[in-house]
Amino acid sequence: MVILKRLTLERQKRNLSKAALGYKLEIHPSLIGKYESGVQRPYRPAQKKLEAFFGMSIDELLEEVD
């Protein structure tokens, strides 16, 4: 079973690649990948952008879902 972060699912629901999401939010696509894999937690400016775009808290976006 593959466990994903909600951020990944929400991005995919909107048919956005990591690059497209990064472009929209002015966040480097490699950072989007790090957030989704759990390697890095977003710094405050990126958190605010992600929360505003998805309408969810960063804790919700980074929780694991299956």
mmCIF file of N, CA, C and O in Angstrom:
data_model
loop_
_atom_site.group_PDB
_atom_site.id
_atom_site.type_symbol
_atom_site.label_atom_id
_atom_site.label_comp_id
_atom_site.label_asym_id
_atom_site.label_seq_id
_atom_site.Cartn_x
_atom_site.Cartn_y
_atom_site.Cartn_z
ATOM 1 N N MET A 1 0.844 -1.178 0.000
ATOM 2 C CA MET A 1 0.000 0.000 0.000
ATOM 3 C C MET A 1 0.893 1.247 0.000
ATOM 4 O O MET A 1 1.850 1.336 0.742
ATOM 5 N N VAL A 2 0.526 2.199 -0.828
ATOM 6 C CA VAL A 2 1.271 3.449 -0.926
ATOM 7 C C VAL A 2 0.589 4.491 -0.047
ATOM 8 O O VAL A 2 -0.621 4.677 -0.121
ATOM 9 N N ILE A 3 1.365 5.123 0.798
ATOM 10 C CA ILE A 3 0.833 6.183 1.642
ATOM 11 C C ILE A 3 1.297 7.518 1.074
ATOM 12 O O ILE A 3 2.477 7.717 0.821
ATOM 13 N N LEU A 4 0.349 8.409 0.860
ATOM 14 C CA LEU A 4 0.639 9.713 0.278
ATOM 15 C C LEU A 4 0.279 10.825 1.246
ATOM 16 O O LEU A 4 -0.543 10.641 2.140
ATOM 17 N N LYS A 5 0.863 11.954 1.031
ATOM 18 C CA LYS A 5 0.471 13.151 1.768
ATOM 19 C C LYS A 5 -0.776 13.727 1.096
ATOM 20 O O LYS A 5 -0.954 13.617 -0.118
ATOM 21 N N ARG A 6 -1.638 14.342 1.876
ATOM 22 C CA ARG A 6 -2.841 14.968 1.317
ATOM 23 C C ARG A 6 -2.459 16.017 0.267
ATOM 24 O O ARG A 6 -3.174 16.200 -0.718
ATOM 25 N N LEU A 7 -1.331 16.663 0.447
ATOM 26 C CA LEU A 7 -0.863 17.649 -0.531
ATOM 27 C C LEU A 7 -0.770 17.033 -1.924
ATOM 28 O O LEU A 7 -1.205 17.634 -2.910
ATOM 29 N N THR A 8 -0.243 15.830 -2.006
ATOM 30 C CA THR A 8 -0.123 15.145 -3.293
ATOM 31 C C THR A 8 -1.501 14.906 -3.900
ATOM 32 O O THR A 8 -1.725 15.176 -5.086
ATOM 33 N N LEU A 9 -2.420 14.404 -3.085
ATOM 34 C CA LEU A 9 -3.765 14.111 -3.588
ATOM 35 C C LEU A 9 -4.488 15.375 -4.039
ATOM 36 O O LEU A 9 -5.136 15.382 -5.092
ATOM 37 N N GLU A 10 -4.373 16.429 -3.256
ATOM 38 C CA GLU A 10 -5.039 17.685 -3.621
ATOM 39 C C GLU A 10 -4.445 18.263 -4.905
ATOM 40 O O GLU A 10 -5.172 18.791 -5.746
ATOM 41 N N ARG A 11 -3.137 18.157 -5.054
ATOM 42 C CA ARG A 11 -2.491 18.639 -6.284
ATOM 43 C C ARG A 11 -2.974 17.834 -7.480
ATOM 44 O O ARG A 11 -3.315 18.380 -8.530
ATOM 45 N N GLN A 12 -3.037 16.505 -7.307
ATOM 46 C CA GLN A 12 -3.475 15.638 -8.401
ATOM 47 C C GLN A 12 -4.950 15.854 -8.750
ATOM 48 O O GLN A 12 -5.315 15.784 -9.919
ATOM 49 N N LYS A 13 -5.787 16.132 -7.750
ATOM 50 C CA LYS A 13 -7.211 16.417 -8.002
ATOM 51 C C LYS A 13 -7.365 17.611 -8.928
ATOM 52 O O LYS A 13 -8.314 17.686 -9.699
ATOM 53 N N ARG A 14 -6.441 18.542 -8.831
ATOM 54 C CA ARG A 14 -6.496 19.753 -9.645
ATOM 55 C C ARG A 14 -5.714 19.594 -10.955
ATOM 56 O O ARG A 14 -5.521 20.557 -11.683
ATOM 57 N N ASN A 15 -5.262 18.363 -11.205
ATOM 58 C CA ASN A 15 -4.503 18.066 -12.427
ATOM 59 C C ASN A 15 -3.293 18.966 -12.607
ATOM 60 O O ASN A 15 -3.014 19.456 -13.701
ATOM 61 N N LEU A 16 -2.577 19.183 -11.512
ATOM 62 C CA LEU A 16 -1.376 20.016 -11.554
ATOM 63 C C LEU A 16 -0.130 19.161 -11.351
ATOM 64 O O LEU A 16 -0.104 18.304 -10.468
ATOM 65 N N SER A 17 0.866 19.407 -12.151
ATOM 66 C CA SER A 17 2.165 18.786 -11.916
ATOM 67 C C SER A 17 2.841 19.563 -10.789
ATOM 68 O O SER A 17 2.396 20.660 -10.409
ATOM 69 N N LYS A 18 3.916 19.018 -10.273
ATOM 70 C CA LYS A 18 4.685 19.751 -9.254
ATOM 71 C C LYS A 18 5.195 21.058 -9.835
ATOM 72 O O LYS A 18 5.190 22.094 -9.167
ATOM 73 N N ALA A 19 5.622 21.006 -11.093
ATOM 74 C CA ALA A 19 6.135 22.212 -11.753
ATOM 75 C C ALA A 19 5.033 23.263 -11.900
ATOM 76 O O ALA A 19 5.269 24.451 -11.643
ATOM 77 N N ALA A 20 3.832 22.838 -12.292
ATOM 78 C CA ALA A 20 2.728 23.788 -12.477
ATOM 79 C C ALA A 20 2.319 24.419 -11.148
ATOM 80 O O ALA A 20 2.079 25.628 -11.070
ATOM 81 N N LEU A 21 2.243 23.608 -10.097
ATOM 82 C CA LEU A 21 1.906 24.141 -8.780
ATOM 83 C C LEU A 21 2.993 25.110 -8.306
ATOM 84 O O LEU A 21 2.698 26.190 -7.807
ATOM 85 N N GLY A 22 4.235 24.697 -8.486
ATOM 86 C CA GLY A 22 5.340 25.565 -8.103
ATOM 87 C C GLY A 22 5.298 26.894 -8.838
ATOM 88 O O GLY A 22 5.510 27.953 -8.246
ATOM 89 N N TYR A 23 4.990 26.849 -10.125
ATOM 90 C CA TYR A 23 4.906 28.073 -10.921
ATOM 91 C C TYR A 23 3.789 28.980 -10.401
ATOM 92 O O TYR A 23 3.989 30.175 -10.222
ATOM 93 N N LYS A 24 2.617 28.392 -10.139
ATOM 94 C CA LYS A 24 1.480 29.171 -9.645
ATOM 95 C C LYS A 24 1.779 29.841 -8.309
ATOM 96 O O LYS A 24 1.354 30.964 -8.068
ATOM 97 N N LEU A 25 2.478 29.119 -7.436
ATOM 98 C CA LEU A 25 2.714 29.616 -6.081
ATOM 99 C C LEU A 25 4.091 30.249 -5.891
ATOM 100 O O LEU A 25 4.424 30.669 -4.791
ATOM 101 N N GLU A 26 4.880 30.260 -6.954
ATOM 102 C CA GLU A 26 6.250 30.777 -6.893
ATOM 103 C C GLU A 26 7.082 30.023 -5.856
ATOM 104 O O GLU A 26 7.775 30.613 -5.021
ATOM 105 N N ILE A 27 6.981 28.697 -5.914
ATOM 106 C CA ILE A 27 7.755 27.785 -5.070
ATOM 107 C C ILE A 27 8.474 26.835 -6.020
ATOM 108 O O ILE A 27 7.856 26.304 -6.947
ATOM 109 N N HIS A 28 9.742 26.595 -5.811
ATOM 110 C CA HIS A 28 10.489 25.712 -6.713
ATOM 111 C C HIS A 28 9.871 24.314 -6.703
ATOM 112 O O HIS A 28 9.563 23.779 -5.632
ATOM 113 N N PRO A 29 9.675 23.710 -7.872
ATOM 114 C CA PRO A 29 9.065 22.383 -7.949
ATOM 115 C C PRO A 29 9.778 21.311 -7.119
ATOM 116 O O PRO A 29 9.125 20.404 -6.591
ATOM 117 N N SER A 30 11.088 21.427 -6.985
ATOM 118 C CA SER A 30 11.796 20.426 -6.183
ATOM 119 C C SER A 30 11.374 20.519 -4.713
ATOM 120 O O SER A 30 11.355 19.514 -4.005
ATOM 121 N N LEU A 31 11.016 21.720 -4.267
ATOM 122 C CA LEU A 31 10.533 21.870 -2.897
ATOM 123 C C LEU A 31 9.157 21.236 -2.733
ATOM 124 O O LEU A 31 8.875 20.615 -1.711
ATOM 125 N N ILE A 32 8.315 21.357 -3.743
ATOM 126 C CA ILE A 32 7.001 20.699 -3.694
ATOM 127 C C ILE A 32 7.205 19.201 -3.493
ATOM 128 O O ILE A 32 6.538 18.574 -2.666
ATOM 129 N N GLY A 33 8.139 18.628 -4.223
ATOM 130 C CA GLY A 33 8.450 17.204 -4.084
ATOM 131 C C GLY A 33 8.944 16.860 -2.686
ATOM 132 O O GLY A 33 8.585 15.820 -2.134
ATOM 133 N N LYS A 34 9.754 17.722 -2.119
ATOM 134 C CA LYS A 34 10.265 17.476 -0.757
ATOM 135 C C LYS A 34 9.143 17.554 0.265
ATOM 136 O O LYS A 34 9.118 16.786 1.221
ATOM 137 N N TYR A 35 8.206 18.483 0.078
ATOM 138 C CA TYR A 35 7.073 18.584 0.995
ATOM 139 C C TYR A 35 6.208 17.326 0.891
ATOM 140 O O TYR A 35 5.777 16.776 1.905
ATOM 141 N N GLU A 36 5.970 16.888 -0.332
ATOM 142 C CA GLU A 36 5.118 15.720 -0.548
ATOM 143 C C GLU A 36 5.753 14.438 -0.012
ATOM 144 O O GLU A 36 5.046 13.549 0.451
ATOM 145 N N SER A 37 7.060 14.341 -0.084
ATOM 146 C CA SER A 37 7.730 13.125 0.397
ATOM 147 C C SER A 37 8.038 13.180 1.885
ATOM 148 O O SER A 37 8.447 12.185 2.474
ATOM 149 N N GLY A 38 7.863 14.345 2.497
ATOM 150 C CA GLY A 38 8.121 14.481 3.922
ATOM 151 C C GLY A 38 9.574 14.747 4.259
ATOM 152 O O GLY A 38 9.957 14.734 5.425
ATOM 153 N N VAL A 39 10.398 15.003 3.257
ATOM 154 C CA VAL A 39 11.811 15.280 3.479
ATOM 155 C C VAL A 39 11.991 16.650 4.134
ATOM 156 O O VAL A 39 12.877 16.839 4.951
ATOM 157 N N GLN A 40 11.132 17.585 3.773
ATOM 158 C CA GLN A 40 11.246 18.942 4.292
ATOM 159 C C GLN A 40 9.856 19.487 4.572
ATOM 160 O O GLN A 40 8.904 19.196 3.857
ATOM 161 N N ARG A 41 9.758 20.295 5.617
ATOM 162 C CA ARG A 41 8.509 20.982 5.936
ATOM 163 C C ARG A 41 8.619 22.405 5.374
ATOM 164 O O ARG A 41 9.660 23.039 5.486
ATOM 165 N N PRO A 42 7.534 22.914 4.788
ATOM 166 C CA PRO A 42 7.603 24.261 4.201
ATOM 167 C C PRO A 42 7.892 25.336 5.238
ATOM 168 O O PRO A 42 7.390 25.276 6.365
ATOM 169 N N TYR A 43 8.690 26.307 4.828
ATOM 170 C CA TYR A 43 8.908 27.487 5.664
ATOM 171 C C TYR A 43 7.647 28.335 5.615
ATOM 172 O O TYR A 43 6.788 28.153 4.749
ATOM 173 N N ARG A 44 7.533 29.269 6.520
ATOM 174 C CA ARG A 44 6.299 30.036 6.703
ATOM 175 C C ARG A 44 5.760 30.675 5.419
ATOM 176 O O ARG A 44 4.560 30.580 5.155
ATOM 177 N N PRO A 45 6.573 31.347 4.602
ATOM 178 C CA PRO A 45 6.002 31.944 3.376
ATOM 179 C C PRO A 45 5.360 30.899 2.453
ATOM 180 O O PRO A 45 4.281 31.128 1.912
ATOM 181 N N ALA A 46 6.002 29.762 2.300
ATOM 182 C CA ALA A 46 5.449 28.701 1.456
ATOM 183 C C ALA A 46 4.213 28.091 2.111
ATOM 184 O O ALA A 46 3.244 27.750 1.418
ATOM 185 N N GLN A 47 4.225 27.960 3.430
ATOM 186 C CA GLN A 47 3.047 27.441 4.142
ATOM 187 C C GLN A 47 1.828 28.297 3.843
ATOM 188 O O GLN A 47 0.767 27.781 3.529
ATOM 189 N N LYS A 48 1.999 29.602 3.943
ATOM 190 C CA LYS A 48 0.882 30.520 3.720
ATOM 191 C C LYS A 48 0.338 30.391 2.297
ATOM 192 O O LYS A 48 -0.878 30.397 2.089
ATOM 193 N N LYS A 49 1.226 30.266 1.327
ATOM 194 C CA LYS A 49 0.797 30.118 -0.069
ATOM 195 C C LYS A 49 0.031 28.816 -0.275
ATOM 196 O O LYS A 49 -1.015 28.796 -0.937
ATOM 197 N N LEU A 50 0.547 27.716 0.283
ATOM 198 C CA LEU A 50 -0.108 26.421 0.139
ATOM 199 C C LEU A 50 -1.472 26.419 0.842
ATOM 200 O O LEU A 50 -2.459 25.924 0.294
ATOM 201 N N GLU A 51 -1.522 26.970 2.037
ATOM 202 C CA GLU A 51 -2.781 27.019 2.783
ATOM 203 C C GLU A 51 -3.836 27.842 2.031
ATOM 204 O O GLU A 51 -4.991 27.436 1.935
ATOM 205 N N ALA A 52 -3.437 28.975 1.501
ATOM 206 C CA ALA A 52 -4.370 29.831 0.761
ATOM 207 C C ALA A 52 -4.854 29.142 -0.512
ATOM 208 O O ALA A 52 -6.047 29.183 -0.837
ATOM 209 N N PHE A 53 -3.955 28.503 -1.225
ATOM 210 C CA PHE A 53 -4.311 27.872 -2.493
ATOM 211 C C PHE A 53 -5.266 26.692 -2.291
ATOM 212 O O PHE A 53 -6.253 26.553 -3.007
ATOM 213 N N PHE A 54 -4.966 25.847 -1.308
ATOM 214 C CA PHE A 54 -5.768 24.647 -1.101
ATOM 215 C C PHE A 54 -6.896 24.825 -0.088
ATOM 216 O O PHE A 54 -7.762 23.966 0.029
ATOM 217 N N GLY A 55 -6.886 25.921 0.670
ATOM 218 C CA GLY A 55 -7.932 26.149 1.654
ATOM 219 C C GLY A 55 -7.883 25.172 2.819
ATOM 220 O O GLY A 55 -8.912 24.809 3.374
ATOM 221 N N MET A 56 -6.675 24.743 3.171
ATOM 222 C CA MET A 56 -6.459 23.798 4.268
ATOM 223 C C MET A 56 -5.238 24.244 5.061
ATOM 224 O O MET A 56 -4.363 24.910 4.515
ATOM 225 N N SER A 57 -5.179 23.803 6.316
ATOM 226 C CA SER A 57 -3.989 24.099 7.116
ATOM 227 C C SER A 57 -2.817 23.257 6.615
ATOM 228 O O SER A 57 -3.013 22.210 5.980
ATOM 229 N N ILE A 58 -1.625 23.694 6.926
ATOM 230 C CA ILE A 58 -0.437 22.944 6.506
ATOM 231 C C ILE A 58 -0.405 21.573 7.173
ATOM 232 O O ILE A 58 0.037 20.596 6.562
ATOM 233 N N ASP A 59 -0.904 21.478 8.396
ATOM 234 C CA ASP A 59 -0.952 20.175 9.067
ATOM 235 C C ASP A 59 -1.867 19.212 8.324
ATOM 236 O O ASP A 59 -1.551 18.031 8.187
ATOM 237 N N GLU A 60 -2.996 19.711 7.827
ATOM 238 C CA GLU A 60 -3.900 18.875 7.033
ATOM 239 C C GLU A 60 -3.234 18.452 5.732
ATOM 240 O O GLU A 60 -3.332 17.291 5.308
ATOM 241 N N LEU A 61 -2.568 19.388 5.080
ATOM 242 C CA LEU A 61 -1.923 19.086 3.790
ATOM 243 C C LEU A 61 -0.778 18.078 3.929
ATOM 244 O O LEU A 61 -0.531 17.317 3.004
ATOM 245 N N LEU A 62 -0.117 18.079 5.073
ATOM 246 C CA LEU A 62 1.032 17.186 5.245
ATOM 247 C C LEU A 62 0.689 15.882 5.943
ATOM 248 O O LEU A 62 1.564 15.049 6.147
ATOM 249 N N GLU A 63 -0.590 15.689 6.299
ATOM 250 C CA GLU A 63 -0.956 14.421 6.922
ATOM 251 C C GLU A 63 -0.949 13.310 5.880
ATOM 252 O O GLU A 63 -1.162 13.545 4.690
ATOM 253 N N GLU A 64 -0.679 12.101 6.359
ATOM 254 C CA GLU A 64 -0.632 10.944 5.459
ATOM 255 C C GLU A 64 -2.039 10.397 5.255
ATOM 256 O O GLU A 64 -2.838 10.319 6.192
ATOM 257 N N VAL A 65 -2.339 10.049 4.023
ATOM 258 C CA VAL A 65 -3.616 9.439 3.664
ATOM 259 C C VAL A 65 -3.334 8.224 2.797
ATOM 260 O O VAL A 65 -2.275 8.110 2.195
ATOM 261 N N ASP A 66 -4.273 7.312 2.758
ATOM 262 C CA ASP A 66 -4.089 6.135 1.889
ATOM 263 C C ASP A 66 -5.228 5.984 0.926
ATOM 264 O O ASP A 66 -6.109 6.751 0.844
#
